[in-house]
């Protein structure tokens, strides 16, 4: 397959602009959110200060879901319109989402060992979360294996859509099936003393997610532009 | 031109295939394809209802620790308690100190086998935490409860 002779940019290359500043803000806000929620909340009556893991595990899980929802939306756009920018946004969100997914699993295990008595068990919630992670690791390796950008975009969009379907399954798994993992907490099951920490950290993780996806997308666009220039040079153009 | 429309067709085929798979997966999940198979544990009532089918086969049993039923022998490390679900109750025997959060009224899941003598022999004990997070009431020191119950346990 011969690549296009001239690098074509559907939209101008993204620039860093004020995004590094936003990144600094996200980091400072995350530190503030963590420190304040840990200081403000009393120990839980059952698990004591182990409860604090809630302030990283739960926002990490929400952020994972959100990142894969972005993958879903942009993968559908790729299948519909076939634009490279959409493909690169989906890929960036998938990469960041997989990272948060791994974080969710790891933090959950750290909480599970002292609470449940086991690091891991094959209940529906844990298993489906692991499957979600593996699908997106597969998604990222698939991208690395396919050389041709258009095929890569289409194949990974298909996998991205199929992978994102698992998000509602993971979310609902604790309601649909009996699991060791508890049901979702809600303001009625969580004492107001802990709600602040969950809320403020949800925003902190959201900001970090936005920052990481944006910068990853910038990098992906630059990498693609460089590839295209290479192709042109290899064909002896300009 | 024909090449472009061919590509469009290919793409549409992918989209249709994707939608079909999505719909099929959801249909399967919602209409109970997995419902009966993915049961992580049985309640005491369900285990008892199985009769001899539930005896001496590897199974997970889940329920609450019946308050007042916990008996711990710090010499032999035997732990006996009763698991209830509001309907049935099953005696459980386990060995070794349980997880920190094990106490009266707590949710537990035990892995093991239900013996012919009516005692469930647990090889692994997991504590199921609810989705409730509350600070302790005035003067309540829940972590002390564990310590007073299991402090004698040799390592």
CSV table of N, CA and C in Angstrom, one decimal, chain A residues 1 42-51 54 72 76 78-82 111 113-118 120-124 150 154-155 158 161-162 165 168-169 176-194, chain B residues 3 7-8 10-12 14-15 17-19 21-23 25-26 29-30 33-43 46 60 98-103 106 108-109 111 124-137 140-143:
chain,number,residue,atom,x,y,z
A,1,UNK,N,0.9,-1.2,0.0
A,1,UNK,CA,0.0,0.0,0.0
A,1,UNK,C,0.9,1.2,0.0
A,42,UNK,N,-12.8,10.9,59.1
A,42,UNK,CA,-12.5,10.0,60.2
A,42,UNK,C,-12.3,8.6,59.7
A,43,UNK,N,-11.7,7.8,60.6
A,43,UNK,CA,-11.5,6.4,60.2
A,43,UNK,C,-12.9,5.7,60.1
A,44,UNK,N,-13.0,4.7,59.2
A,44,UNK,CA,-14.2,3.9,59.1
A,44,UNK,C,-14.4,3.0,60.3
A,45,UNK,N,-15.6,2.7,60.7
A,45,UNK,CA,-15.8,1.9,61.9
A,45,UNK,C,-15.4,0.4,61.7
A,46,UNK,N,-15.3,0.0,60.4
A,46,UNK,CA,-14.9,-1.4,60.2
A,46,UNK,C,-13.4,-1.4,59.8
A,47,UNK,N,-13.0,-0.6,58.9
A,47,UNK,CA,-11.7,-0.7,58.3
A,47,UNK,C,-10.7,0.3,58.7
A,48,UNK,N,-11.1,1.2,59.6
A,48,UNK,CA,-10.2,2.3,60.0
A,48,UNK,C,-9.7,3.1,58.9
A,49,UNK,N,-8.4,3.4,58.9
A,49,UNK,CA,-7.9,4.3,57.8
A,49,UNK,C,-7.7,3.7,56.5
A,50,UNK,N,-7.9,2.4,56.4
A,50,UNK,CA,-7.9,1.7,55.2
A,50,UNK,C,-8.9,2.2,54.2
A,51,UNK,N,-9.9,2.9,54.8
A,51,UNK,CA,-11.0,3.5,54.0
A,51,UNK,C,-10.4,4.5,53.0
A,54,UNK,N,-10.3,4.4,49.2
A,54,UNK,CA,-11.5,4.8,48.4
A,54,UNK,C,-11.2,6.1,47.6
A,72,UNK,N,-15.0,4.9,22.9
A,72,UNK,CA,-16.2,4.5,22.1
A,72,UNK,C,-16.7,5.6,21.2
A,76,UNK,N,-16.4,5.2,17.1
A,76,UNK,CA,-17.6,5.2,16.2
A,76,UNK,C,-17.4,6.3,15.1
A,78,UNK,N,-14.6,7.2,13.9
A,78,UNK,CA,-13.7,6.7,12.9
A,78,UNK,C,-14.4,5.8,11.9
A,79,UNK,N,-15.3,4.9,12.4
A,79,UNK,CA,-16.0,4.0,11.6
A,79,UNK,C,-17.0,4.7,10.6
A,80,UNK,N,-17.5,5.8,11.1
A,80,UNK,CA,-18.4,6.6,10.3
A,80,UNK,C,-17.7,7.5,9.3
A,81,UNK,N,-16.7,8.3,9.8
A,81,UNK,CA,-16.2,9.3,8.9
A,81,UNK,C,-14.7,9.0,8.5
A,82,UNK,N,-14.1,8.1,9.2
A,82,UNK,CA,-12.7,7.7,8.8
A,82,UNK,C,-11.7,8.7,8.9
A,111,UNK,N,-6.4,-2.9,48.7
A,111,UNK,CA,-7.6,-2.7,49.6
A,111,UNK,C,-8.1,-4.1,50.0
A,113,UNK,N,-6.8,-7.1,50.0
A,113,UNK,CA,-6.0,-8.1,50.9
A,113,UNK,C,-6.3,-7.9,52.4
A,114,UNK,N,-6.3,-6.7,52.9
A,114,UNK,CA,-6.6,-6.6,54.4
A,114,UNK,C,-8.1,-6.7,54.6
A,115,UNK,N,-9.0,-6.3,53.7
A,115,UNK,CA,-10.4,-6.3,53.9
A,115,UNK,C,-11.0,-7.6,53.7
A,116,UNK,N,-10.8,-8.2,52.5
A,116,UNK,CA,-11.4,-9.5,52.2
A,116,UNK,C,-10.6,-10.6,52.7
A,117,UNK,N,-9.3,-10.4,52.8
A,117,UNK,CA,-8.4,-11.5,53.2
A,117,UNK,C,-7.7,-12.1,52.0
A,118,UNK,N,-8.1,-11.7,50.8
A,118,UNK,CA,-7.4,-12.2,49.6
A,118,UNK,C,-7.0,-11.0,48.7
A,120,UNK,N,-7.0,-11.4,45.4
A,120,UNK,CA,-7.8,-11.6,44.2
A,120,UNK,C,-8.7,-12.7,44.3
A,121,UNK,N,-9.9,-12.6,43.7
A,121,UNK,CA,-10.8,-13.7,43.5
A,121,UNK,C,-11.5,-13.5,42.2
A,122,UNK,N,-12.0,-14.7,41.7
A,122,UNK,CA,-12.6,-14.6,40.3
A,122,UNK,C,-14.1,-14.3,40.4
A,123,UNK,N,-14.5,-13.2,41.0
A,123,UNK,CA,-15.9,-12.8,41.0
A,123,UNK,C,-16.2,-12.0,39.8
A,124,UNK,N,-17.4,-11.7,39.5
A,124,UNK,CA,-17.8,-11.1,38.2
A,124,UNK,C,-17.2,-9.7,38.1
A,150,UNK,N,-4.6,3.5,7.7
A,150,UNK,CA,-6.1,3.5,7.6
A,150,UNK,C,-6.6,2.1,8.1
A,154,UNK,N,-9.2,1.5,11.3
A,154,UNK,CA,-10.5,0.8,11.3
A,154,UNK,C,-10.5,-0.4,12.2
A,155,UNK,N,-9.4,-1.2,12.2
A,155,UNK,CA,-9.4,-2.4,13.1
A,155,UNK,C,-9.4,-1.9,14.5
A,158,UNK,N,-12.9,-0.9,15.7
A,158,UNK,CA,-13.8,-2.0,15.9
A,158,UNK,C,-13.5,-2.6,17.3
A,161,UNK,N,-14.7,-0.2,20.1
A,161,UNK,CA,-16.1,-0.3,20.3
A,161,UNK,C,-16.5,-1.5,21.1
A,162,UNK,N,-15.9,-2.6,20.7
A,162,UNK,CA,-16.2,-3.9,21.4
A,162,UNK,C,-15.7,-3.8,22.9
A,165,UNK,N,-17.9,-1.7,25.2
A,165,UNK,CA,-19.1,-2.4,25.6
A,165,UNK,C,-19.0,-2.9,27.0
A,168,UNK,N,-20.2,-0.8,30.7
A,168,UNK,CA,-21.4,-1.0,31.4
A,168,UNK,C,-21.5,-2.3,32.1
A,169,UNK,N,-20.9,-3.3,31.5
A,169,UNK,CA,-20.9,-4.7,32.1
A,169,UNK,C,-20.1,-4.7,33.4
A,176,UNK,N,-25.8,-7.3,38.7
A,176,UNK,CA,-26.3,-8.4,37.9
A,176,UNK,C,-26.0,-9.8,38.6
A,177,UNK,N,-24.8,-9.8,39.2
A,177,UNK,CA,-24.4,-11.1,39.7
A,177,UNK,C,-24.0,-10.9,41.2
A,178,UNK,N,-23.9,-12.0,41.9
A,178,UNK,CA,-23.4,-12.0,43.3
A,178,UNK,C,-21.9,-11.9,43.2
A,179,UNK,N,-21.4,-11.0,43.9
A,179,UNK,CA,-19.9,-10.8,43.9
A,179,UNK,C,-19.4,-10.6,45.3
A,180,UNK,N,-18.1,-10.8,45.4
A,180,UNK,CA,-17.4,-10.5,46.6
A,180,UNK,C,-17.3,-9.0,46.7
A,181,UNK,N,-17.1,-8.3,45.6
A,181,UNK,CA,-17.0,-6.9,45.6
A,181,UNK,C,-18.3,-6.3,46.0
A,182,UNK,N,-18.3,-5.2,46.8
A,182,UNK,CA,-19.6,-4.6,47.2
A,182,UNK,C,-20.2,-3.8,46.1
A,183,UNK,N,-21.5,-3.5,46.3
A,183,UNK,CA,-22.3,-2.7,45.3
A,183,UNK,C,-21.7,-1.3,45.3
A,184,UNK,N,-22.0,-0.5,44.3
A,184,UNK,CA,-21.6,0.9,44.2
A,184,UNK,C,-22.1,1.6,45.5
A,185,UNK,N,-21.2,2.4,46.0
A,185,UNK,CA,-21.7,3.2,47.2
A,185,UNK,C,-22.5,4.4,46.6
A,186,UNK,N,-23.3,5.0,47.5
A,186,UNK,CA,-24.1,6.1,47.1
A,186,UNK,C,-24.1,7.1,48.3
A,187,UNK,N,-24.5,8.3,48.1
A,187,UNK,CA,-24.6,9.2,49.3
A,187,UNK,C,-25.3,8.6,50.5
A,188,UNK,N,-26.3,7.7,50.2
A,188,UNK,CA,-27.0,7.1,51.3
A,188,UNK,C,-26.3,6.0,52.1
A,189,UNK,N,-25.2,5.5,51.4
A,189,UNK,CA,-24.5,4.4,52.1
A,189,UNK,C,-23.1,4.9,52.6
A,190,UNK,N,-22.8,6.1,52.1
A,190,UNK,CA,-21.5,6.7,52.5
A,190,UNK,C,-21.8,7.9,53.5
A,191,UNK,N,-21.1,7.9,54.6
A,191,UNK,CA,-21.3,9.0,55.5
A,191,UNK,C,-20.9,10.3,54.9
A,192,UNK,N,-21.6,11.4,55.2
A,192,UNK,CA,-21.2,12.7,54.6
A,192,UNK,C,-19.7,13.0,54.8
A,193,UNK,N,-19.1,12.5,55.8
A,193,UNK,CA,-17.7,12.8,56.1
A,193,UNK,C,-16.8,12.3,55.0
A,194,UNK,N,-17.3,11.3,54.2
A,194,UNK,CA,-16.4,10.7,53.2
A,194,UNK,C,-16.8,11.2,51.8
B,3,UNK,N,-13.7,3.0,-6.0
B,3,UNK,CA,-12.8,2.6,-4.9
B,3,UNK,C,-13.3,3.2,-3.6
B,7,UNK,N,-14.8,1.3,-0.2
B,7,UNK,CA,-14.3,1.6,1.2
B,7,UNK,C,-15.4,1.9,2.1
B,8,UNK,N,-16.3,2.7,1.6
B,8,UNK,CA,-17.5,3.1,2.4
B,8,UNK,C,-18.3,1.9,2.8
B,10,UNK,N,-17.2,-1.2,3.0
B,10,UNK,CA,-16.4,-2.0,4.0
B,10,UNK,C,-16.6,-1.4,5.4
B,11,UNK,N,-16.5,-0.1,5.4
B,11,UNK,CA,-16.7,0.5,6.7
B,11,UNK,C,-18.0,0.3,7.3
B,12,UNK,N,-19.1,0.4,6.5
B,12,UNK,CA,-20.4,0.2,6.9
B,12,UNK,C,-20.6,-1.2,7.4
B,14,UNK,N,-18.4,-3.0,8.8
B,14,UNK,CA,-17.8,-3.1,10.1
B,14,UNK,C,-18.7,-2.5,11.2
B,15,UNK,N,-19.3,-1.4,10.8
B,15,UNK,CA,-20.2,-0.8,11.8
B,15,UNK,C,-21.4,-1.7,12.1
B,17,UNK,N,-21.6,-4.9,11.8
B,17,UNK,CA,-21.1,-6.1,12.6
B,17,UNK,C,-20.9,-5.7,14.0
B,18,UNK,N,-20.4,-4.5,14.2
B,18,UNK,CA,-20.2,-4.0,15.6
B,18,UNK,C,-21.5,-3.9,16.4
B,19,UNK,N,-22.5,-3.3,15.7
B,19,UNK,CA,-23.8,-3.1,16.3
B,19,UNK,C,-24.4,-4.5,16.7
B,21,UNK,N,-22.9,-7.3,17.3
B,21,UNK,CA,-22.2,-7.9,18.4
B,21,UNK,C,-22.6,-7.2,19.7
B,22,UNK,N,-22.7,-5.9,19.7
B,22,UNK,CA,-23.2,-5.2,20.9
B,22,UNK,C,-24.5,-5.7,21.3
B,23,UNK,N,-25.5,-5.7,20.4
B,23,UNK,CA,-26.8,-6.1,20.7
B,23,UNK,C,-26.9,-7.5,21.2
B,25,UNK,N,-24.5,-9.2,22.7
B,25,UNK,CA,-23.9,-9.3,24.0
B,25,UNK,C,-24.8,-8.9,25.1
B,26,UNK,N,-25.5,-7.7,24.8
B,26,UNK,CA,-26.4,-7.2,25.8
B,26,UNK,C,-27.6,-8.1,26.0
B,29,UNK,N,-26.6,-11.0,28.1
B,29,UNK,CA,-26.4,-10.7,29.5
B,29,UNK,C,-27.7,-10.4,30.2
B,30,UNK,N,-28.6,-9.6,29.5
B,30,UNK,CA,-29.8,-9.2,30.2
B,30,UNK,C,-30.8,-10.3,30.3
B,33,UNK,N,-28.4,-15.3,30.2
B,33,UNK,CA,-27.5,-16.3,29.8
B,33,UNK,C,-26.4,-16.6,30.8
B,34,UNK,N,-26.0,-15.5,31.4
B,34,UNK,CA,-25.0,-15.7,32.5
B,34,UNK,C,-25.5,-15.8,33.8
B,35,UNK,N,-26.8,-15.3,34.0
B,35,UNK,CA,-27.4,-15.2,35.3
B,35,UNK,C,-27.2,-16.4,36.2
B,36,UNK,N,-27.5,-17.6,35.6
B,36,UNK,CA,-27.5,-18.8,36.4
B,36,UNK,C,-26.0,-19.3,36.6
B,37,UNK,N,-25.2,-19.0,35.6
B,37,UNK,CA,-23.8,-19.6,35.7
B,37,UNK,C,-22.9,-18.8,36.6
B,38,UNK,N,-23.0,-17.5,36.6
B,38,UNK,CA,-22.1,-16.7,37.3
B,38,UNK,C,-22.6,-16.4,38.7
B,39,UNK,N,-22.7,-17.5,39.5
B,39,UNK,CA,-23.1,-17.3,40.9
B,39,UNK,C,-21.8,-17.6,41.7
B,40,UNK,N,-21.3,-16.5,42.3
B,40,UNK,CA,-20.1,-16.6,43.0
B,40,UNK,C,-20.2,-17.4,44.3
B,41,UNK,N,-21.3,-17.3,44.9
B,41,UNK,CA,-21.5,-18.1,46.1
B,41,UNK,C,-23.0,-18.5,46.3
B,42,UNK,N,-23.2,-19.5,47.1
B,42,UNK,CA,-24.6,-19.9,47.4
B,42,UNK,C,-24.9,-19.4,48.8
B,43,UNK,N,-26.2,-19.1,49.1
B,43,UNK,CA,-26.6,-18.7,50.4
B,43,UNK,C,-26.8,-20.0,51.2
B,46,UNK,N,-29.8,-21.8,50.0
B,46,UNK,CA,-29.6,-22.4,48.7
B,46,UNK,C,-28.8,-23.7,48.8
B,60,UNK,N,-18.8,-22.3,47.1
B,60,UNK,CA,-18.6,-21.2,48.0
B,60,UNK,C,-19.9,-20.9,48.7
B,98,UNK,N,-8.8,-15.4,61.1
B,98,UNK,CA,-9.5,-14.9,59.9
B,98,UNK,C,-9.0,-13.5,59.6
B,99,UNK,N,-9.5,-12.9,58.4
B,99,UNK,CA,-9.1,-11.5,58.1
B,99,UNK,C,-9.5,-10.5,59.2
B,100,UNK,N,-8.8,-9.4,59.3
B,100,UNK,CA,-9.0,-8.4,60.3
B,100,UNK,C,-10.5,-8.0,60.5
B,101,UNK,N,-11.3,-8.0,59.4
B,101,UNK,CA,-12.6,-7.5,59.6
B,101,UNK,C,-13.7,-8.5,59.9
B,102,UNK,N,-13.2,-9.7,60.2
B,102,UNK,CA,-14.1,-10.8,60.6
B,102,UNK,C,-14.7,-10.5,62.0
B,103,UNK,N,-16.0,-10.4,62.0
B,103,UNK,CA,-16.7,-10.2,63.3
B,103,UNK,C,-18.2,-10.6,63.2
B,106,UNK,N,-20.9,-9.7,60.3
B,106,UNK,CA,-20.2,-9.3,59.0
B,106,UNK,C,-20.5,-10.3,57.9
B,108,UNK,N,-19.6,-12.8,55.1
B,108,UNK,CA,-18.4,-13.7,54.8
B,108,UNK,C,-18.7,-14.6,53.6
B,109,UNK,N,-17.6,-15.0,52.9
B,109,UNK,CA,-17.8,-16.0,51.9
B,109,UNK,C,-16.7,-17.0,52.2
B,111,UNK,N,-14.9,-20.8,51.1
B,111,UNK,CA,-14.7,-21.8,50.0
B,111,UNK,C,-14.4,-23.1,50.7
B,124,UNK,N,-10.9,-21.6,52.7
B,124,UNK,CA,-10.5,-20.2,52.5
B,124,UNK,C,-11.7,-19.3,53.0
B,125,UNK,N,-11.3,-18.3,53.8
B,125,UNK,CA,-12.4,-17.4,54.3
B,125,UNK,C,-12.2,-16.0,53.8
B,126,UNK,N,-13.2,-15.4,53.2
B,126,UNK,CA,-13.1,-14.1,52.8
B,126,UNK,C,-14.2,-13.2,53.5
B,127,UNK,N,-13.9,-12.0,53.8
B,127,UNK,CA,-14.8,-11.1,54.5
B,127,UNK,C,-15.4,-10.2,53.4
B,128,UNK,N,-16.8,-10.2,53.3
B,128,UNK,CA,-17.4,-9.3,52.3
B,128,UNK,C,-17.8,-8.0,52.9
B,129,UNK,N,-17.2,-7.0,52.4
B,129,UNK,CA,-17.5,-5.7,53.0
B,129,UNK,C,-18.7,-5.1,52.3
B,130,UNK,N,-19.6,-4.4,53.0
B,130,UNK,CA,-20.7,-3.8,52.3
B,130,UNK,C,-20.3,-2.5,51.7
B,131,UNK,N,-21.2,-1.8,51.1
B,131,UNK,CA,-20.9,-0.5,50.5
B,131,UNK,C,-21.1,0.6,51.5
B,132,UNK,N,-21.2,0.3,52.8
B,132,UNK,CA,-21.4,1.3,53.8
B,132,UNK,C,-20.1,1.8,54.4
B,133,UNK,N,-20.0,3.1,54.5
B,133,UNK,CA,-18.8,3.7,55.1
B,133,UNK,C,-19.3,4.6,56.2
B,134,UNK,N,-19.0,4.3,57.4
B,134,UNK,CA,-19.5,5.1,58.5
B,134,UNK,C,-18.4,5.3,59.5
B,135,UNK,N,-18.3,6.5,60.1
B,135,UNK,CA,-17.4,6.6,61.2
B,135,UNK,C,-17.9,5.8,62.4
B,136,UNK,N,-17.0,5.4,63.3
B,136,UNK,CA,-17.5,4.7,64.5
B,136,UNK,C,-18.4,5.6,65.4
B,137,UNK,N,-19.3,5.0,66.1
B,137,UNK,CA,-20.2,5.8,67.0
B,137,UNK,C,-19.3,6.2,68.2
B,140,UNK,N,-17.2,3.7,70.4
B,140,UNK,CA,-17.1,2.4,69.7
B,140,UNK,C,-15.7,2.2,69.1
B,141,UNK,N,-15.1,1.1,69.5
B,141,UNK,CA,-13.7,0.9,68.9
B,141,UNK,C,-13.7,-0.5,68.2
B,142,UNK,N,-14.3,-0.5,67.0
B,142,UNK,CA,-14.5,-1.8,66.4
B,142,UNK,C,-13.2,-2.6,66.2
B,143,UNK,N,-12.1,-2.0,66.0
B,143,UNK,CA,-10.9,-2.7,65.8
B,143,UNK,C,-10.4,-3.4,67.0
